Each structure stands twice: as C-alpha cells, then as structure tokens.
Amino acid sequence: MAVGWSGADPQEAADPEDYELGSRQQANEPITLTHVRVWAGENEIDYPGRVGKIWTTSGVLLASAVMPTSLPVGWSTHELSSPVERLAGEQYVVSYPTGGNYGVLVDALDDAVVSADGAVTTLSSAAVPNGVYNENPGSFPSLSVGNWYGVDVAYDLGVASGTAPTITAVDVASDGLQVEVTITATDPDGLDDATYRVDWGDGTTTSGSTPILTHAYATFGVKAILARVTDAGGLSGYAAAAVDVQAAPGDGSQSPIHPVQAAIHARLTGDNTLMGMVTGVWDQVPEPAVKPYVRIGDHLSIPDNDHGGFGRNITVTVHVWTEARGNADGQAIARRIGVLLDHRPRELTVTGHRVVSIRNEFDQAVPTTDPQVRHHVIRFRIITSQVEE
C-alpha cells in the first residue's frame, strides 16, 4: 500500500472553526484508492460523526470512510466503504471534517508534489484550485487558499481487468424515515454474483446480492446517497442520488430568513459608530427618509442540510444610500458594516438556529440616475444550522 503525499508532515494550526479540509490529486498511472489518510496533532479537537470522503473534482461523492471521533496523533488511515479506481490523468479530491485544530503547511502547494513511487501528484495551486476547504463540514470543499492540509490517500497500484458495471438508474422511494433504493445496472461481463451497495450518507451502508436495498434514517432532511455495483471480477460502477426524507406535517425545517434579518438589524442598530453615520437601518424604508441610510435587502436561501440536520446557505444584500457627489461616505459606511458582520458568526443571535459562518462576498458602488445620490450594495453569505429543540 502506497501513499500520495511525499512532502513534510504538517504543523498543527489552532482554529476554533469547523471546516471540511481537502486536497486535489491526480493519478499518473492506474491506481485503486483504498484509504483516507489524515494527520492530527496533540490538540486535535474531537468531532463526532467524522467521515472522510473521496470526490470527483465536480463534487460527486465516490466513497467515504468512517473515522473515529478522536483521531490518533500523527498519521492514521481509514478504509473506504468501497475502493475507487482512477486511471492515468484522472483527478479526485480527498477531504475530511474538523471541528478545530488541524494539520497544515502554508503555501506548500505553490509547486506540485509527486508521491514516492510517482503514481500520484498532489497538484499545484497555481495550476488548479487546491488546498481546498468548505466552512460547512461534510460539504464538497470548493474554496481554495493554496495551503496543504494533512489529508491524503493510501492506494494500490493498478486496477482490476475487464469492464466495470454501469449504473443506469437509481430509483428512490421514501415513506417517512424508511427509504428503499432500486439500482438498475448493465455490464458486458454480466451481473451474475454481483454485489449491490448503498452508502446512505449518514455513516451507514447496506449491501446485498439483490438490487433493492432498504434503510431507516434516524433524522429527517435531504440525504446524499451513493450506489455501487461490483461485478464478480471486482470492478465497480457508481452513481450518486439524493432523497428528501420528509417529516410528518408540522415537523421539519424552520426557515431562518426572518431570524437572520432580525439578527442583522439588531447587530447594525446596536452599534453606536454606525448609527452615528446613518439616519437609520430599515427593511422597508419609511417615506420620507433622509439619506444616508441602510436598507436590509433581498435574500436567497438554499437548503444546505448535513449530518442529519437542517441547514441553509443564505445570501443577504445590504444597501447603503448616500447623498453625495463621491463614494467616500458610502464606502466608509460599507466598511463599518463589514467590520460588524464579516466573519462574525458568534455576534449574530438567530432564534432557533446557529450561524456557522458569515462572509462578505462583495461591496459594489452601483451607478444611479441622480448624480447627487450614491448607492452601495454589500452581499453576505451566511450558513446556518437548525438547533434541535
């Protein structure tokens, strides 16, 4: 069994935030990924339900590895639910979640790093997004900073011979927490003695000799599942699907939109510095209103369920209106709003929900038809998770 990373061991970083940390690698010859490999320091923080993952570069989950709540110090390997074959030139992303304190080598991916046997390259961040992460553990790590985090793979050289099965359909039926999956597949080598398996996305798997598999979830929400068919020659085909496990009427996800807007309003109006710069902060601006003022504007909310709970990925726009010939006044107000909100999840009290992260995505000066009026638009991305009662 070989490993992908041939560079120095990482150093432990102290960070209280939750992340999904990853690395993008490429097979230089046919290989079969068998384990997720992770480095942990002495102060690594426990994370219940930790699962390592192998993804395509577009975010399709290929396989997962159940990991312990507390990682051993140094390197540890964790077996994948199913091997993943990669041919020469094919890339993938390996990742794992952390609740704080992780291994990192800053800017270590300025250049590509080739494994000791030459079969795997950890790609340079100058060539592709690498040193990837996501602020929502369990989600595909698509953001990049160029650091190398202590996550890697173990693999065997070569792949099985023959033709792998192709999954043509994954049909999902649910009745409350009970789910049934029917896998339809084809294989030129035949499907006699094939094994069917489903990774249910909650840390459990079911396998059998028939294409119909069932599972009972413990919680409601959208579940990402991975179906696999392995033929008698050991070759596997994969397909991803999702199921929305619905609760009974009256249960389930509560919208965080109004509580989030109320929390932003309270945060802004509670700052004496900002309120000394504007006449008010409103959702609906009263008539007449004297500029400069702030309006909490439109939002977009997307389900972002994970770990058996309900989450939301929300974008909220904040508008600054000033009456001035230049942008200086509006920029000063926008900067103060950024100080109050950007990377300040603990400063927002959202009833029924926890703010996982809040980030300023952009601040734009928008032209108006009145040369005396200036308009600034600031957008924030907010990740929330619903607090169970």
PDB file of N, CA, C and O in Angstrom, residues 11-15 17 19 21 39 41 44 96 98 100-104 149:
ATOM      1  N   GLN A  11       2.064  20.997  10.239  1.00  0.00           N
ATOM      2  CA  GLN A  11       2.144  21.547  11.583  1.00  0.00           C
ATOM      3  C   GLN A  11       0.730  21.798  12.075  1.00  0.00           C
ATOM      4  O   GLN A  11      -0.172  22.079  11.285  1.00  0.00           O
ATOM      5  N   GLU A  12       0.530  21.710  13.367  1.00  0.00           N
ATOM      6  CA  GLU A  12      -0.817  21.876  13.919  1.00  0.00           C
ATOM      7  C   GLU A  12      -1.198  23.350  13.971  1.00  0.00           C
ATOM      8  O   GLU A  12      -0.438  24.188  14.458  1.00  0.00           O
ATOM      9  N   ALA A  13      -2.367  23.661  13.429  1.00  0.00           N
ATOM     10  CA  ALA A  13      -2.910  25.012  13.470  1.00  0.00           C
ATOM     11  C   ALA A  13      -4.055  25.058  14.475  1.00  0.00           C
ATOM     12  O   ALA A  13      -4.908  24.173  14.492  1.00  0.00           O
ATOM     13  N   ALA A  14      -4.064  26.081  15.315  1.00  0.00           N
ATOM     14  CA  ALA A  14      -5.144  26.271  16.290  1.00  0.00           C
ATOM     15  C   ALA A  14      -6.229  27.121  15.646  1.00  0.00           C
ATOM     16  O   ALA A  14      -5.993  28.263  15.275  1.00  0.00           O
ATOM     17  N   ASP A  15      -7.401  26.538  15.488  1.00  0.00           N
ATOM     18  CA  ASP A  15      -8.509  27.236  14.822  1.00  0.00           C
ATOM     19  C   ASP A  15      -9.812  26.700  15.404  1.00  0.00           C
ATOM     20  O   ASP A  15     -10.081  25.503  15.321  1.00  0.00           O
ATOM     21  N   GLU A  17     -12.859  27.125  14.383  1.00  0.00           N
ATOM     22  CA  GLU A  17     -13.968  26.982  13.433  1.00  0.00           C
ATOM     23  C   GLU A  17     -14.058  25.562  12.888  1.00  0.00           C
ATOM     24  O   GLU A  17     -13.102  24.780  12.954  1.00  0.00           O
ATOM     25  N   TYR A  19     -14.546  23.007   9.655  1.00  0.00           N
ATOM     26  CA  TYR A  19     -14.217  23.009   8.230  1.00  0.00           C
ATOM     27  C   TYR A  19     -14.308  21.606   7.648  1.00  0.00           C
ATOM     28  O   TYR A  19     -14.198  20.599   8.361  1.00  0.00           O
ATOM     29  N   LEU A  21     -11.777  19.977   5.072  1.00  0.00           N
ATOM     30  CA  LEU A  21     -10.466  20.271   4.514  1.00  0.00           C
ATOM     31  C   LEU A  21     -10.113  19.217   3.483  1.00  0.00           C
ATOM     32  O   LEU A  21     -10.348  18.022   3.692  1.00  0.00           O
ATOM     33  N   TRP A  39      -3.573  13.413   9.096  1.00  0.00           N
ATOM     34  CA  TRP A  39      -2.607  13.748  10.152  1.00  0.00           C
ATOM     35  C   TRP A  39      -3.307  14.580  11.215  1.00  0.00           C
ATOM     36  O   TRP A  39      -4.067  15.512  10.900  1.00  0.00           O
ATOM     37  N   GLY A  41      -2.673  16.539  15.240  1.00  0.00           N
ATOM     38  CA  GLY A  41      -1.749  16.950  16.274  1.00  0.00           C
ATOM     39  C   GLY A  41      -2.232  16.547  17.659  1.00  0.00           C
ATOM     40  O   GLY A  41      -3.311  15.965  17.824  1.00  0.00           O
ATOM     41  N   GLU A  44      -5.685  18.054  18.635  1.00  0.00           N
ATOM     42  CA  GLU A  44      -6.812  17.856  17.710  1.00  0.00           C
ATOM     43  C   GLU A  44      -8.113  17.757  18.496  1.00  0.00           C
ATOM     44  O   GLU A  44      -8.170  17.129  19.549  1.00  0.00           O
ATOM     45  N   TYR A  96     -11.737  15.632   4.708  1.00  0.00           N
ATOM     46  CA  TYR A  96     -12.263  15.171   5.990  1.00  0.00           C
ATOM     47  C   TYR A  96     -12.719  16.384   6.792  1.00  0.00           C
ATOM     48  O   TYR A  96     -12.258  17.503   6.545  1.00  0.00           O
ATOM     49  N   THR A  98     -13.287  18.733  10.318  1.00  0.00           N
ATOM     50  CA  THR A  98     -12.635  19.012  11.582  1.00  0.00           C
ATOM     51  C   THR A  98     -13.419  20.069  12.341  1.00  0.00           C
ATOM     52  O   THR A  98     -13.996  20.984  11.737  1.00  0.00           O
ATOM     53  N   GLY A 100     -11.903  21.981  14.599  1.00  0.00           N
ATOM     54  CA  GLY A 100     -10.891  22.884  15.117  1.00  0.00           C
ATOM     55  C   GLY A 100      -9.560  22.164  15.261  1.00  0.00           C
ATOM     56  O   GLY A 100      -9.521  20.957  15.498  1.00  0.00           O
ATOM     57  N   ASN A 101      -8.468  22.910  15.108  1.00  0.00           N
ATOM     58  CA  ASN A 101      -7.103  22.373  15.206  1.00  0.00           C
ATOM     59  C   ASN A 101      -6.870  21.276  14.167  1.00  0.00           C
ATOM     60  O   ASN A 101      -7.395  20.171  14.283  1.00  0.00           O
ATOM     61  N   TYR A 102      -6.067  21.588  13.171  1.00  0.00           N
ATOM     62  CA  TYR A 102      -5.828  20.675  12.066  1.00  0.00           C
ATOM     63  C   TYR A 102      -4.381  20.821  11.603  1.00  0.00           C
ATOM     64  O   TYR A 102      -3.664  21.755  11.994  1.00  0.00           O
ATOM     65  N   GLY A 103      -3.937  19.907  10.758  1.00  0.00           N
ATOM     66  CA  GLY A 103      -2.596  19.961  10.205  1.00  0.00           C
ATOM     67  C   GLY A 103      -2.561  20.790   8.936  1.00  0.00           C
ATOM     68  O   GLY A 103      -3.439  20.667   8.076  1.00  0.00           O
ATOM     69  N   VAL A 104      -1.516  21.612   8.790  1.00  0.00           N
ATOM     70  CA  VAL A 104      -1.407  22.467   7.612  1.00  0.00           C
ATOM     71  C   VAL A 104       0.052  22.801   7.346  1.00  0.00           C
ATOM     72  O   VAL A 104       0.862  22.930   8.269  1.00  0.00           O
ATOM     73  N   TYR A 149      -3.371  20.769   3.540  1.00  0.00           N
ATOM     74  CA  TYR A 149      -3.892  20.272   4.805  1.00  0.00           C
ATOM     75  C   TYR A 149      -3.523  18.791   4.938  1.00  0.00           C
ATOM     76  O   TYR A 149      -3.341  18.098   3.945  1.00  0.00           O
TER      77      TYR A 149
END
